[in-house]
Amino acid sequence: MVDREKIERGFRMVLEGLGEDLSRPGLAETPARVATLYADLFSGLFQKPAETLSLIEGESFDEMVVLKRLPFYSMCEHHFLPFFGHASIAYIPDHGRMTGLSDLGRVVETYARRAQIQERMTSQIADCLMETLTPQGAMVILEAEHLCLSMRGLKKPGVPVVTSAVRGIFLKNAKTRQELLSLIRSS
């Protein structure tokens, strides 16, 4: 569980290190607000993404299921600045092992609410689907803007980073992969 008092103490030290006056009205409650914010932003640390995937009983659908352009927000573990964008997720059920559409979104949300890198998050989502649902295949595409690129480093806002993880039939069958990519590109 998150230790809010420790975060508050730490953030007070950060503000002091910056030379800020902690007694000024605008900053007086900031360490507590940051502790509350971090408890929310990193809530995925205490959740098991696979547990968010529930199976729908009695169905036999074995065609492509796509959740397209799902917004997400995460925190880069290298600079503790946000990255945010959209996730597109697809899987093809095997033997009717389907999950709810909102469950797919919860998997993304759980991995996003951790100190994270986009590349790992992309693979984690795909691997979670493959291990939990055992589908014919899964594919995950994340497109995000990283404030560590926009505000420092490259200093070029609006440059998207795109990552993909391709598993099973999407990896083996170019036609299936292309079908998904055309579905994602369509408006």
CSV table of C-alpha atoms in Angstrom, one decimal:
chain,number,residue,atom,x,y,z
A,1,MET,CA,0.0,0.0,0.0
A,2,VAL,CA,1.1,3.6,-0.6
A,3,ASP,CA,2.8,5.4,2.3
A,4,ARG,CA,1.3,8.9,1.9
A,5,GLU,CA,3.2,10.3,4.9
A,6,LYS,CA,6.5,9.2,3.4
A,7,ILE,CA,5.5,10.8,0.0
A,8,GLU,CA,4.6,14.0,1.7
A,9,ARG,CA,7.9,14.1,3.6
A,10,GLY,CA,9.8,13.4,0.4
A,11,PHE,CA,7.9,16.0,-1.6
A,12,ARG,CA,8.6,18.6,1.1
A,13,MET,CA,12.2,17.8,0.6
A,14,VAL,CA,11.9,18.3,-3.1
A,15,LEU,CA,10.3,21.7,-2.7
A,16,GLU,CA,13.0,22.7,-0.2
A,17,GLY,CA,15.7,21.5,-2.5
A,18,LEU,CA,14.2,23.7,-5.2
A,19,GLY,CA,14.4,26.7,-2.8
A,20,GLU,CA,10.7,27.1,-2.4
A,21,ASP,CA,9.0,28.6,0.6
A,22,LEU,CA,6.8,25.8,2.1
A,23,SER,CA,4.9,28.3,4.2
A,24,ARG,CA,3.5,30.2,1.3
A,25,PRO,CA,-0.2,29.6,0.8
A,26,GLY,CA,0.0,28.0,-2.7
A,27,LEU,CA,2.5,25.3,-1.5
A,28,ALA,CA,1.3,24.7,2.1
A,29,GLU,CA,-1.0,21.7,1.1
A,30,THR,CA,1.0,20.7,-2.0
A,31,PRO,CA,2.9,17.7,-0.4
A,32,ALA,CA,-0.5,16.2,0.8
A,33,ARG,CA,-2.0,16.8,-2.7
A,34,VAL,CA,0.9,15.1,-4.4
A,35,ALA,CA,0.7,12.1,-2.0
A,36,THR,CA,-3.0,11.7,-2.9
A,37,LEU,CA,-2.2,12.1,-6.6
A,38,TYR,CA,0.5,9.5,-6.5
A,39,ALA,CA,-1.7,7.0,-4.6
A,40,ASP,CA,-4.1,7.2,-7.6
A,41,LEU,CA,-1.5,7.4,-10.4
A,42,PHE,CA,0.3,4.3,-9.1
A,43,SER,CA,-2.7,2.2,-8.0
A,44,GLY,CA,-1.9,-0.4,-10.6
A,45,LEU,CA,1.1,-1.5,-8.5
A,46,PHE,CA,-1.4,-3.2,-6.2
A,47,GLN,CA,-3.6,-4.9,-8.8
A,48,LYS,CA,-3.2,-8.0,-10.8
A,49,PRO,CA,-4.2,-7.3,-14.4
A,50,ALA,CA,-5.1,-10.9,-15.2
A,51,GLU,CA,-7.7,-10.7,-12.5
A,52,THR,CA,-9.6,-8.0,-14.4
A,53,LEU,CA,-10.2,-10.4,-17.3
A,54,SER,CA,-13.4,-12.4,-16.6
A,55,LEU,CA,-14.6,-15.0,-19.1
A,56,ILE,CA,-17.9,-14.7,-20.8
A,57,GLU,CA,-19.6,-18.1,-20.4
A,58,GLY,CA,-21.6,-19.8,-23.2
A,59,GLU,CA,-20.3,-17.9,-26.2
A,60,SER,CA,-18.5,-19.3,-29.2
A,61,PHE,CA,-17.3,-16.2,-31.1
A,62,ASP,CA,-13.9,-16.8,-32.8
A,63,GLU,CA,-13.5,-13.7,-34.9
A,64,MET,CA,-11.4,-10.6,-34.2
A,65,VAL,CA,-12.3,-8.4,-31.3
A,66,VAL,CA,-10.8,-4.9,-31.4
A,67,LEU,CA,-10.8,-2.1,-28.8
A,68,LYS,CA,-9.6,0.9,-30.7
A,69,ARG,CA,-8.0,4.1,-29.5
A,70,LEU,CA,-8.5,3.7,-25.7
A,71,PRO,CA,-7.0,6.7,-23.9
A,72,PHE,CA,-4.4,6.0,-21.2
A,73,TYR,CA,-2.1,8.0,-19.0
A,74,SER,CA,1.0,6.7,-17.4
A,75,MET,CA,4.2,7.9,-15.7
A,76,CYS,CA,7.7,7.4,-17.2
A,77,GLU,CA,9.9,5.6,-14.7
A,78,HIS,CA,13.0,7.3,-16.0
A,79,HIS,CA,12.0,11.0,-15.3
A,80,PHE,CA,8.7,10.7,-13.5
A,81,LEU,CA,7.0,12.7,-16.2
A,82,PRO,CA,3.7,11.6,-17.8
A,83,PHE,CA,3.2,9.9,-21.1
A,84,PHE,CA,-0.2,9.6,-22.5
A,85,GLY,CA,-2.0,8.5,-25.7
A,86,HIS,CA,-4.2,5.7,-27.0
A,87,ALA,CA,-4.1,1.9,-27.0
A,88,SER,CA,-5.6,-0.3,-29.6
A,89,ILE,CA,-6.0,-3.9,-28.5
A,90,ALA,CA,-7.1,-6.9,-30.5
A,91,TYR,CA,-7.5,-10.6,-29.9
A,92,ILE,CA,-9.1,-13.6,-31.6
A,93,PRO,CA,-10.8,-15.9,-29.1
A,94,ASP,CA,-10.0,-19.6,-29.2
A,95,HIS,CA,-12.8,-22.0,-28.3
A,96,GLY,CA,-15.1,-19.1,-27.2
A,97,ARG,CA,-12.8,-17.8,-24.5
A,98,MET,CA,-14.0,-14.2,-24.6
A,99,THR,CA,-13.8,-11.4,-22.1
A,100,GLY,CA,-15.8,-8.3,-21.6
A,101,LEU,CA,-14.7,-5.2,-23.6
A,102,SER,CA,-14.4,-3.1,-20.5
A,103,ASP,CA,-12.1,-5.8,-19.0
A,104,LEU,CA,-9.7,-5.1,-21.9
A,105,GLY,CA,-9.7,-1.5,-20.9
A,106,ARG,CA,-9.0,-2.3,-17.2
A,107,VAL,CA,-5.9,-4.3,-18.2
A,108,VAL,CA,-4.6,-1.3,-20.0
A,109,GLU,CA,-5.4,0.9,-17.0
A,110,THR,CA,-3.8,-1.4,-14.5
A,111,TYR,CA,-0.5,-1.5,-16.4
A,112,ALA,CA,-0.6,2.3,-17.1
A,113,ARG,CA,-1.0,3.1,-13.4
A,114,ARG,CA,2.6,2.1,-12.6
A,115,ALA,CA,6.0,3.7,-13.0
A,116,GLN,CA,6.4,2.4,-16.6
A,117,ILE,CA,8.0,2.5,-19.9
A,118,GLN,CA,5.8,2.3,-23.0
A,119,GLU,CA,7.7,-0.6,-24.6
A,120,ARG,CA,7.2,-2.8,-21.5
A,121,MET,CA,3.6,-1.8,-21.1
A,122,THR,CA,2.8,-2.8,-24.7
A,123,SER,CA,4.3,-6.3,-24.1
A,124,GLN,CA,2.7,-6.7,-20.7
A,125,ILE,CA,-0.8,-6.1,-22.1
A,126,ALA,CA,-0.3,-8.6,-25.0
A,127,ASP,CA,1.3,-11.2,-22.7
A,128,CYS,CA,-1.5,-10.9,-20.2
A,129,LEU,CA,-4.1,-11.5,-22.9
A,130,MET,CA,-2.3,-14.5,-24.2
A,131,GLU,CA,-1.7,-16.1,-20.8
A,132,THR,CA,-5.2,-15.4,-19.4
A,133,LEU,CA,-7.5,-15.9,-22.4
A,134,THR,CA,-5.3,-18.2,-24.4
A,135,PRO,CA,-6.5,-16.7,-27.7
A,136,GLN,CA,-5.4,-17.6,-31.2
A,137,GLY,CA,-3.5,-14.3,-31.1
A,138,ALA,CA,-3.3,-10.8,-29.7
A,139,MET,CA,-1.9,-7.5,-30.9
A,140,VAL,CA,-1.4,-4.3,-29.0
A,141,ILE,CA,-0.5,-0.9,-30.4
A,142,LEU,CA,0.3,2.1,-28.1
A,143,GLU,CA,0.7,5.6,-29.5
A,144,ALA,CA,1.8,8.1,-26.9
A,145,GLU,CA,3.4,11.5,-26.3
A,146,HIS,CA,6.1,11.6,-23.7
A,147,LEU,CA,6.5,14.8,-21.7
A,148,CYS,CA,10.2,13.8,-21.1
A,149,LEU,CA,10.6,14.2,-24.9
A,150,SER,CA,8.4,17.3,-25.2
A,151,MET,CA,9.8,19.2,-22.2
A,152,ARG,CA,13.4,18.1,-22.0
A,153,GLY,CA,15.7,16.0,-24.1
A,154,LEU,CA,14.4,16.4,-27.7
A,155,LYS,CA,12.2,19.4,-26.6
A,156,LYS,CA,9.7,18.7,-29.5
A,157,PRO,CA,6.1,18.5,-28.4
A,158,GLY,CA,3.6,16.4,-30.3
A,159,VAL,CA,6.0,13.7,-31.4
A,160,PRO,CA,4.2,10.3,-31.0
A,161,VAL,CA,6.0,7.2,-29.9
A,162,VAL,CA,4.4,4.0,-31.4
A,163,THR,CA,5.0,0.5,-30.0
A,164,SER,CA,3.4,-2.8,-30.9
A,165,ALA,CA,3.4,-6.3,-29.5
A,166,VAL,CA,2.3,-9.0,-31.9
A,167,ARG,CA,1.4,-12.6,-30.7
A,168,GLY,CA,0.1,-15.8,-32.1
A,169,ILE,CA,-1.9,-15.6,-35.4
A,170,PHE,CA,-1.2,-11.9,-35.8
A,171,LEU,CA,2.5,-12.7,-35.9
A,172,LYS,CA,2.2,-15.8,-38.1
A,173,ASN,CA,-0.5,-14.5,-40.6
A,174,ALA,CA,0.3,-11.3,-42.5
A,175,LYS,CA,-3.3,-11.1,-43.9
A,176,THR,CA,-4.8,-11.2,-40.4
A,177,ARG,CA,-2.3,-8.6,-39.1
A,178,GLN,CA,-3.1,-6.4,-42.1
A,179,GLU,CA,-6.9,-6.7,-41.5
A,180,LEU,CA,-6.4,-5.5,-38.0
A,181,LEU,CA,-4.2,-2.6,-39.1
A,182,SER,CA,-6.8,-1.5,-41.6
A,183,LEU,CA,-9.5,-1.6,-38.9
A,184,ILE,CA,-7.4,0.5,-36.6
A,185,ARG,CA,-6.7,3.1,-39.3
A,186,SER,CA,-10.4,3.4,-40.3
A,187,SER,CA,-12.3,6.3,-38.7
